[in-house]
mmCIF file with all atom_site columns, C-alpha atoms in Angstrom:
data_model
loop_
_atom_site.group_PDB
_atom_site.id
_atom_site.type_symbol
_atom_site.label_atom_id
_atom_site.label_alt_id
_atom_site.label_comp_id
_atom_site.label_asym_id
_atom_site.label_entity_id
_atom_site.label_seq_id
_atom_site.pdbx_PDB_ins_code
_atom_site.Cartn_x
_atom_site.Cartn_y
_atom_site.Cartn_z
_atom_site.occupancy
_atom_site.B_iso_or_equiv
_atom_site.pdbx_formal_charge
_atom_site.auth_seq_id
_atom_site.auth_comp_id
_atom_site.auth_asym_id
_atom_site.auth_atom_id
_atom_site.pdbx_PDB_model_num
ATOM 1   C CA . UNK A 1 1   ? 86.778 111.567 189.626 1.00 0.00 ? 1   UNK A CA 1
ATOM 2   C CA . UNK A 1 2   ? 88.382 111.828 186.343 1.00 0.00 ? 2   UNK A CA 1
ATOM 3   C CA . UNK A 1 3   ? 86.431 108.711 185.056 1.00 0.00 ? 3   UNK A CA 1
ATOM 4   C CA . UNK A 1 4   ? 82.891 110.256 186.383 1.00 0.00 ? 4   UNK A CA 1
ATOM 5   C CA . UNK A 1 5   ? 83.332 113.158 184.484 1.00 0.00 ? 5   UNK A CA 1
ATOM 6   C CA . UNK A 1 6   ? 83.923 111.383 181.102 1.00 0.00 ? 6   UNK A CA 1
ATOM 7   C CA . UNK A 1 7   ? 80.841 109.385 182.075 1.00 0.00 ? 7   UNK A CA 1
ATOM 8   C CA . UNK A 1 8   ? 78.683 112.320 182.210 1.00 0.00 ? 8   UNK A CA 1
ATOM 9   C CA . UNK A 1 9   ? 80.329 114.158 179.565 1.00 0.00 ? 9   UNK A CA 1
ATOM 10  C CA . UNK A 1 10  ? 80.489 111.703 176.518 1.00 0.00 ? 10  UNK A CA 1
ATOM 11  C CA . UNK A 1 11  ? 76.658 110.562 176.751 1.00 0.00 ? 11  UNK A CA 1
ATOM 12  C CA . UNK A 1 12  ? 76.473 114.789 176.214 1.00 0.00 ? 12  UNK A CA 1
ATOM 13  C CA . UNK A 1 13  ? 78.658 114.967 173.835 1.00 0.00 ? 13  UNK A CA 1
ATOM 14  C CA . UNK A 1 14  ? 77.366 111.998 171.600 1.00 0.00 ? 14  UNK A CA 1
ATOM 15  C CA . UNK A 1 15  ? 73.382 113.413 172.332 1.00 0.00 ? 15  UNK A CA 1
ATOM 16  C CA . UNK A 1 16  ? 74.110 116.689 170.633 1.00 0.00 ? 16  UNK A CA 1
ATOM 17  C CA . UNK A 1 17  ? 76.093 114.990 167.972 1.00 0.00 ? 17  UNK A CA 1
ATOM 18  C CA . UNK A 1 18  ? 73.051 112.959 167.396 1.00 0.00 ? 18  UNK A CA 1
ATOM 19  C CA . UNK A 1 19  ? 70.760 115.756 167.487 1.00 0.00 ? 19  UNK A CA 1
ATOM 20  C CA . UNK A 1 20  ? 72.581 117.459 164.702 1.00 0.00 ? 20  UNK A CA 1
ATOM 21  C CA . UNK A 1 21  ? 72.800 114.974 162.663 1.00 0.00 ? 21  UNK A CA 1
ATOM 22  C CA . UNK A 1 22  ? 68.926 114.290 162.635 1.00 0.00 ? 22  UNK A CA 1
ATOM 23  C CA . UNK A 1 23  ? 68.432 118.375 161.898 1.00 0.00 ? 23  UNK A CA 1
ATOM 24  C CA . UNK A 1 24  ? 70.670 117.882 158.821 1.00 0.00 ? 24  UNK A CA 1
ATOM 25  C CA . UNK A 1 25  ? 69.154 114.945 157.767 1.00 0.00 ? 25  UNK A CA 1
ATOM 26  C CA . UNK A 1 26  ? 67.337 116.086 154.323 1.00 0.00 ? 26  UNK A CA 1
ATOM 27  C CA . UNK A 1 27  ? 65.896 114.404 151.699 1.00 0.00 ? 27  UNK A CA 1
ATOM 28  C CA . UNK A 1 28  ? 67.883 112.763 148.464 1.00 0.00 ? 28  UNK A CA 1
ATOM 29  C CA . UNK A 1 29  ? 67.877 115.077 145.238 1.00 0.00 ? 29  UNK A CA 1
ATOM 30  C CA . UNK A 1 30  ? 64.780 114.156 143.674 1.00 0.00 ? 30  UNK A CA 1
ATOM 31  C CA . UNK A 1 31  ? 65.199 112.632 139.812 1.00 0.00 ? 31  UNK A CA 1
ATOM 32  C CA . UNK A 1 32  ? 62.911 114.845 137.892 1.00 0.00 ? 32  UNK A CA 1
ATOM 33  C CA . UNK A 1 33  ? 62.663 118.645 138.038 1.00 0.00 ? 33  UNK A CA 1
ATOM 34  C CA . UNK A 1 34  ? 58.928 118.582 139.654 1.00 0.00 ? 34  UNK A CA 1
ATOM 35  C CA . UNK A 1 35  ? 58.487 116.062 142.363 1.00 0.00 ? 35  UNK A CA 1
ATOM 36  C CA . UNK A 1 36  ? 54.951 116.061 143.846 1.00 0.00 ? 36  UNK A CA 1
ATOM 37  C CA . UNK A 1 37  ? 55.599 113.998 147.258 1.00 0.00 ? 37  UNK A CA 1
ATOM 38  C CA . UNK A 1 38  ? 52.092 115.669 148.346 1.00 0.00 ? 38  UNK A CA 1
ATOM 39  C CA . UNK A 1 39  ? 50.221 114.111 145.202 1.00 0.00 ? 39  UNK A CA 1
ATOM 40  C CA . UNK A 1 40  ? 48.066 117.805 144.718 1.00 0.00 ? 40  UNK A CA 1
ATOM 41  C CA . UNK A 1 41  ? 48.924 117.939 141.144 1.00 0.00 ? 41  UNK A CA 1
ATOM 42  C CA . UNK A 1 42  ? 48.282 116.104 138.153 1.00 0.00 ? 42  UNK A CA 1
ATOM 43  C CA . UNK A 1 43  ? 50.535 113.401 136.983 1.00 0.00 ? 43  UNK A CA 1
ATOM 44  C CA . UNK A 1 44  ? 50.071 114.576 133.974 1.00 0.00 ? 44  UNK A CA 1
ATOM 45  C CA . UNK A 1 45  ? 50.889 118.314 134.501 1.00 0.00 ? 45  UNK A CA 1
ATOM 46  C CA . UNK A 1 46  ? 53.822 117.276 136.522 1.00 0.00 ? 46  UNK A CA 1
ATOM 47  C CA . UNK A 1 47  ? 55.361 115.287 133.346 1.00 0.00 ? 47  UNK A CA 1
ATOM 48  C CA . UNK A 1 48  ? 54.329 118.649 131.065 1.00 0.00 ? 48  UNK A CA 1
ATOM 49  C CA . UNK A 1 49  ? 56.364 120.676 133.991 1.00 0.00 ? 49  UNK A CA 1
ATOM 50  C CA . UNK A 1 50  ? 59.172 118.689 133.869 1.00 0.00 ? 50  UNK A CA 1
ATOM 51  C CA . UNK A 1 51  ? 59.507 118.623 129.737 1.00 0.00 ? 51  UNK A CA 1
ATOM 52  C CA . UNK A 1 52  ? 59.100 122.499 130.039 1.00 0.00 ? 52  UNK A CA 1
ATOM 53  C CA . UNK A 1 53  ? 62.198 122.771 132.681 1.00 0.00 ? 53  UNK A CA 1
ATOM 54  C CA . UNK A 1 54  ? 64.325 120.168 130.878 1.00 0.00 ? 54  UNK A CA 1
ATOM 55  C CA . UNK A 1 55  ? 64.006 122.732 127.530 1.00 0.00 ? 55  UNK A CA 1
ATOM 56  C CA . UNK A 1 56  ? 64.463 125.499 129.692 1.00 0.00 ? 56  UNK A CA 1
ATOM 57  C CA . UNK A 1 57  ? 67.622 124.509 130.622 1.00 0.00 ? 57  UNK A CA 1
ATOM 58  C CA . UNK A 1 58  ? 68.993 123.017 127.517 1.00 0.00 ? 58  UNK A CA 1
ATOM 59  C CA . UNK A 1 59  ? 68.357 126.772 126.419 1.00 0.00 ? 59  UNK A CA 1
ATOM 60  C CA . UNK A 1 60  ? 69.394 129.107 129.081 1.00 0.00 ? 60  UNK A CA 1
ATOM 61  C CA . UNK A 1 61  ? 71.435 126.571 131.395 1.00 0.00 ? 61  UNK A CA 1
ATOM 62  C CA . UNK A 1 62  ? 69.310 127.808 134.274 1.00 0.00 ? 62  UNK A CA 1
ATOM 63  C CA . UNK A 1 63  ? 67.713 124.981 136.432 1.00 0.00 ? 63  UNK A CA 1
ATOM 64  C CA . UNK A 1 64  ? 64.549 125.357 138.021 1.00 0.00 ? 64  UNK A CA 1
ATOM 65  C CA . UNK A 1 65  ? 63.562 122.540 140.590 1.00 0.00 ? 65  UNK A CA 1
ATOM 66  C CA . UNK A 1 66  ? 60.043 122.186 142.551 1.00 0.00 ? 66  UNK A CA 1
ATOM 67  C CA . UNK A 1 67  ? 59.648 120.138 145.307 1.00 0.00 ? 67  UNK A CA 1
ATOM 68  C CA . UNK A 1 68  ? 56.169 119.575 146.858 1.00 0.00 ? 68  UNK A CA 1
ATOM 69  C CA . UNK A 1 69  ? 55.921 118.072 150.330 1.00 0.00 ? 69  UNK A CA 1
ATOM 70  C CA . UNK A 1 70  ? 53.064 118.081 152.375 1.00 0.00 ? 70  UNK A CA 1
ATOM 71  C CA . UNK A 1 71  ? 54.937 119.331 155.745 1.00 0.00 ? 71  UNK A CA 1
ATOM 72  C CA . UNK A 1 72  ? 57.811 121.045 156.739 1.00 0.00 ? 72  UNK A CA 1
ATOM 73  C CA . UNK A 1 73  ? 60.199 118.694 158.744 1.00 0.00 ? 73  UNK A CA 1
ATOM 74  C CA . UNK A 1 74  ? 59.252 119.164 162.633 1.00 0.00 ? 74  UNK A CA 1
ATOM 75  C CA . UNK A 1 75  ? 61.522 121.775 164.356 1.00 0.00 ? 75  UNK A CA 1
ATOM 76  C CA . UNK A 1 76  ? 62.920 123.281 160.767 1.00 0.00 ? 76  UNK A CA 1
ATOM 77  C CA . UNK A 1 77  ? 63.095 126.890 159.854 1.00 0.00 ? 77  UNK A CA 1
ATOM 78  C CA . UNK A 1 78  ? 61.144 127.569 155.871 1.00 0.00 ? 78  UNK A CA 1
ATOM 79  C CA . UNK A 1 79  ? 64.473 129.375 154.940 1.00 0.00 ? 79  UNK A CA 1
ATOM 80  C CA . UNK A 1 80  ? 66.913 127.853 156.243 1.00 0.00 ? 80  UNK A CA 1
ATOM 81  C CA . UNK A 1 81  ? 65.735 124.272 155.121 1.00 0.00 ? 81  UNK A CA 1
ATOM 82  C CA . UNK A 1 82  ? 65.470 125.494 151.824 1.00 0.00 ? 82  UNK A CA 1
ATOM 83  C CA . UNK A 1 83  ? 69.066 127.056 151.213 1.00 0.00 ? 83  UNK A CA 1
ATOM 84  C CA . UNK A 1 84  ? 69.756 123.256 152.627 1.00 0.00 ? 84  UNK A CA 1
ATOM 85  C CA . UNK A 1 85  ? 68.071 121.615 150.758 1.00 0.00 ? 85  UNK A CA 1
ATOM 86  C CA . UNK A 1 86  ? 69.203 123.656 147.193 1.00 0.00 ? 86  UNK A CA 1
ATOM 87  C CA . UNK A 1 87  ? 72.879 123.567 148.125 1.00 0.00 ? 87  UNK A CA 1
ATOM 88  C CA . UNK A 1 88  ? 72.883 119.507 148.853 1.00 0.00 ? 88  UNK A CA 1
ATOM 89  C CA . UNK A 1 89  ? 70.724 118.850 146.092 1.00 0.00 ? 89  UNK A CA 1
ATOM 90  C CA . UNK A 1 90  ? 73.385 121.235 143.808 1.00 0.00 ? 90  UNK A CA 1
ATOM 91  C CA . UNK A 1 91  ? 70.578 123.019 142.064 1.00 0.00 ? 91  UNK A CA 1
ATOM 92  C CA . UNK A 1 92  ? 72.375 124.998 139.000 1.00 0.00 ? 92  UNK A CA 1
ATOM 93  C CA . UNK A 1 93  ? 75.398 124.675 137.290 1.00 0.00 ? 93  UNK A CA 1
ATOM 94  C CA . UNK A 1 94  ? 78.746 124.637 139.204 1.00 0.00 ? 94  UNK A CA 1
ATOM 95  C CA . UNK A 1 95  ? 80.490 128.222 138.449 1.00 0.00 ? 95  UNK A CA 1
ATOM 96  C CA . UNK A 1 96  ? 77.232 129.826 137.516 1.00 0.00 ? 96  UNK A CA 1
ATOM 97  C CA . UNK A 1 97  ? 75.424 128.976 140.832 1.00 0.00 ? 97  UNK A CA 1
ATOM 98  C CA . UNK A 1 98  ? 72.188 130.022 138.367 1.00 0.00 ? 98  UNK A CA 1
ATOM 99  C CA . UNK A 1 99  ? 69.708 127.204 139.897 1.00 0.00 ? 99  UNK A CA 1
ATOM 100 C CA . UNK A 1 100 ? 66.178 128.174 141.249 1.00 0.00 ? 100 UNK A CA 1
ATOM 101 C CA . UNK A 1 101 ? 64.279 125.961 144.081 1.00 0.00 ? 101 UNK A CA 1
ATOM 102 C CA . UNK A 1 102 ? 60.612 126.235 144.320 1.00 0.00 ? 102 UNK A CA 1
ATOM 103 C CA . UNK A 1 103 ? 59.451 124.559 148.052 1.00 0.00 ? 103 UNK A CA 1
ATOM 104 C CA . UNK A 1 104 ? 56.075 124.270 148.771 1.00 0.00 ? 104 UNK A CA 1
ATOM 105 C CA . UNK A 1 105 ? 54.556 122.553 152.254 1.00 0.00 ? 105 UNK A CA 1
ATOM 106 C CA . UNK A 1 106 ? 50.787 122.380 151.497 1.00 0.00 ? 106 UNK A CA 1
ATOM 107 C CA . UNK A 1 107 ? 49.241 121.662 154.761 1.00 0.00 ? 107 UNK A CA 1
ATOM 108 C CA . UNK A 1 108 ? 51.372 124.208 156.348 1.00 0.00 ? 108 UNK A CA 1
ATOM 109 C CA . UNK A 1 109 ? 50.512 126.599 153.517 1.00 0.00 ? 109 UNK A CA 1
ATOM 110 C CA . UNK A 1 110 ? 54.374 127.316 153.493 1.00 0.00 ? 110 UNK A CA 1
ATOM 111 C CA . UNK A 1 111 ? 56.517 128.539 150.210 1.00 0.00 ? 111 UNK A CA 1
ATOM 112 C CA . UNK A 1 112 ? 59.896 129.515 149.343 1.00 0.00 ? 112 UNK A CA 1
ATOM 113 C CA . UNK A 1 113 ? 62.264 130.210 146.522 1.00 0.00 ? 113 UNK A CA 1
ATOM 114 C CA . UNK A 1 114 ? 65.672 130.046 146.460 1.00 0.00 ? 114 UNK A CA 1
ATOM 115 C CA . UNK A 1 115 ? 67.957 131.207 144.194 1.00 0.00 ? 115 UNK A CA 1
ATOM 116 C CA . UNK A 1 116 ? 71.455 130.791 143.439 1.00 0.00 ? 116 UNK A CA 1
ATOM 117 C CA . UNK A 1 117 ? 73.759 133.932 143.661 1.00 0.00 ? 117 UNK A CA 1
ATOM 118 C CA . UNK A 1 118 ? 74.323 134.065 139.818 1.00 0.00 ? 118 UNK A CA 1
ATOM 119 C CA . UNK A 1 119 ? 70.084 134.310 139.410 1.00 0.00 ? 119 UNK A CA 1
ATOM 120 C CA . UNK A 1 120 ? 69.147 136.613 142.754 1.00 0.00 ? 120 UNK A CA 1
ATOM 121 C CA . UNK A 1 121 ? 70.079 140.103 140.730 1.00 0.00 ? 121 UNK A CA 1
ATOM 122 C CA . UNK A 1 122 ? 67.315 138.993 138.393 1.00 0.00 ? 122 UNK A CA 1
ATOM 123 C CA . UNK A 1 123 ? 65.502 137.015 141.199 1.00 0.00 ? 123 UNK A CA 1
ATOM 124 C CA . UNK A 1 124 ? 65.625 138.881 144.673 1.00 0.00 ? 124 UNK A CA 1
ATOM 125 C CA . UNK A 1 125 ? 63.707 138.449 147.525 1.00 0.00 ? 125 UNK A CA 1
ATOM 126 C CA . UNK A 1 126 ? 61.108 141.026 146.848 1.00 0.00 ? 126 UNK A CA 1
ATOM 127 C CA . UNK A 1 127 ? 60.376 139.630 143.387 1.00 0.00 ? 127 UNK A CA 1
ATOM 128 C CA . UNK A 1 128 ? 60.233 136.012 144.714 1.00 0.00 ? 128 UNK A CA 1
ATOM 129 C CA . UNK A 1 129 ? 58.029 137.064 147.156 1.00 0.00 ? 129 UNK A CA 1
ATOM 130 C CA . UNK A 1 130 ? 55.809 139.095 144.164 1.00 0.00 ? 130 UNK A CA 1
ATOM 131 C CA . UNK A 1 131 ? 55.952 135.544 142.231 1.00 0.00 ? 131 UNK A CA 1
ATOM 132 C CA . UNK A 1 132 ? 54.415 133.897 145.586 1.00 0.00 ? 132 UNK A CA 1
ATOM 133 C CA . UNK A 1 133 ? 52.105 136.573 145.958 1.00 0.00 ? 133 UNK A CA 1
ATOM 134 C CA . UNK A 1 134 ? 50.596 137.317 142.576 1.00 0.00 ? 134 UNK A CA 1
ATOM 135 C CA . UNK A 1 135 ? 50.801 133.888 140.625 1.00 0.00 ? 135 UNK A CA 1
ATOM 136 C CA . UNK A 1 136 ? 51.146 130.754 143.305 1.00 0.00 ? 136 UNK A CA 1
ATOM 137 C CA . UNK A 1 137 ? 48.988 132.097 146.600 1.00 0.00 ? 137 UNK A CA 1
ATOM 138 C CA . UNK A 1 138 ? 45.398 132.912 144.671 1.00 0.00 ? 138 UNK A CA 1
ATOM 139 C CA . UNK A 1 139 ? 46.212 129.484 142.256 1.00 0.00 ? 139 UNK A CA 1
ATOM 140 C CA . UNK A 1 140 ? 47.069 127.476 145.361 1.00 0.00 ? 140 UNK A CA 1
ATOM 141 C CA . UNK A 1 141 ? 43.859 129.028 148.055 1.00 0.00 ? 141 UNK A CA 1
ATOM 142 C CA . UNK A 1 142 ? 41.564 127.331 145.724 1.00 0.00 ? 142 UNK A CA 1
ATOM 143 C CA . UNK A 1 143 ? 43.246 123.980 145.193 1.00 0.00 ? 143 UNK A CA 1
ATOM 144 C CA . UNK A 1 144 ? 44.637 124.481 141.943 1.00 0.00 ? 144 UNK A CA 1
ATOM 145 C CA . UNK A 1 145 ? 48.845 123.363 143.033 1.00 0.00 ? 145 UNK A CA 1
ATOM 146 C CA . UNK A 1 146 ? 49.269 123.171 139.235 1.00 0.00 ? 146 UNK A CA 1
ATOM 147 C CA . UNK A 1 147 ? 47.968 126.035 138.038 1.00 0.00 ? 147 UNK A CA 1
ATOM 148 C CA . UNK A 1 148 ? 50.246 128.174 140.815 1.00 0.00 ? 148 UNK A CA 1
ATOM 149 C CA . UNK A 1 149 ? 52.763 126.168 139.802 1.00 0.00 ? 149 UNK A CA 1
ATOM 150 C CA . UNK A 1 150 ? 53.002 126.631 136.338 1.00 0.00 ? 150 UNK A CA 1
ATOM 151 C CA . UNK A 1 151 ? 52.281 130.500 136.443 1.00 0.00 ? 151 UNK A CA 1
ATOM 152 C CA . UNK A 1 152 ? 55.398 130.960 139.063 1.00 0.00 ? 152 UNK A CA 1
ATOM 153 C CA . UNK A 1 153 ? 57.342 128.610 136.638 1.00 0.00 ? 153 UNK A CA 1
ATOM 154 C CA . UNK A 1 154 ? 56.468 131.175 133.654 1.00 0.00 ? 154 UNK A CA 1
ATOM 155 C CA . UNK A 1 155 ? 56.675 134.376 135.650 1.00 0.00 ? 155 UNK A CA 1
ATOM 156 C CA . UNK A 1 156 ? 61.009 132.561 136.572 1.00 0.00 ? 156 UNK A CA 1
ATOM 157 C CA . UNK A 1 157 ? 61.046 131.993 133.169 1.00 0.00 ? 157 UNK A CA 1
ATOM 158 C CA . UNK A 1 158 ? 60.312 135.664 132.041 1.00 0.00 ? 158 UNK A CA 1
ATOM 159 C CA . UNK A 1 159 ? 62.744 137.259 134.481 1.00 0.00 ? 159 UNK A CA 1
ATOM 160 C CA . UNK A 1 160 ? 65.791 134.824 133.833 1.00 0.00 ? 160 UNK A CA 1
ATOM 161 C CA . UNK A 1 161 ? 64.950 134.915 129.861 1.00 0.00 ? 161 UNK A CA 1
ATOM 162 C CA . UNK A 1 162 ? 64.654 139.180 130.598 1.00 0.00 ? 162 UNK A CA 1
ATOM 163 C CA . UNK A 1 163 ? 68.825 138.522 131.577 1.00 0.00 ? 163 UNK A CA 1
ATOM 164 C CA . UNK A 1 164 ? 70.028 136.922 128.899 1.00 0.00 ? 164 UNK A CA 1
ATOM 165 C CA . UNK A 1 165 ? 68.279 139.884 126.279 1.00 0.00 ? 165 UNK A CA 1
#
């Protein structure tokens, strides 16, 4: 009897291991501060994007990251993918937590910023949410992933640069 049970129960037990492993599975931290994995903006204003972060951050110490993907993994939740995602990848500087994650999904028309705890009294929800609203969402309804991106990037900018004044 004994040996029945362990047959049912470790095929189980190894399934839902299995399972959770595939829902944490998440992408490596990209290598530049703008990766365009959904190729909607030029390679051109992606390298301009990344030179503006990489001064940003020299100055202020604050890292901004963008990630563009076409979908959001099957079966994932927008918000809770994208805390994920920021806290594997280590967006920010260790003690300051001051790192900023910009996630877009463009055929799901999906986005989402995250912010570290040492950026969200500058950054909160409902401002995030403005910075979708007002600067990415018109930009990005009439194809222009750049232009929405950029804006959001200089809206981030203003508020974390309004902190250190």
């Amino acid at each position: 009897m004994r040996f029945l049970f362990l047959l049912f129960v470790i095929p189980v037990c190894h399934a839902g291991v299995r399972a959770t492993d595939e829902r944490l599975a998440l992408p490596s931290a990209p290598k530049a501060y703008v990766t365009d994995n959904a190729q909607v903006v030029a390679p051109d204003a992606i390298q301009r994007l990344n030179g503006r972060l990489v001064g940003h951050e020299k100055e202020s110490t604050d890292q901004i990251v963008v990630c563009i993907e076409r979908r959001l993994p099957e079966g994932a939740e927008l918000a809770t993918y994208s805390k994920e995602l920021f806290n594997q990848w280590g967006i920010g500087q260790k003690g300051k937590n001051n790192g900023v994650l910009i996630l877009v999904f463009t055929e799901d028309r999906k986005v989402r910023i995250t912010v570290g705890k040492g950026v969200e009294s500058v950054l909160p929800d409902d401002e995030c949410q403005r910075i979708i609203t007002e600067c990415m969402a018109p930009l990005f309804r009439i194809g222009d992933y750049g232009g929405g991106i950029d804006k959001s990037i200089s809206a981030i900018v203003a508020d974390l640069n309004a902190r250190l004044l």
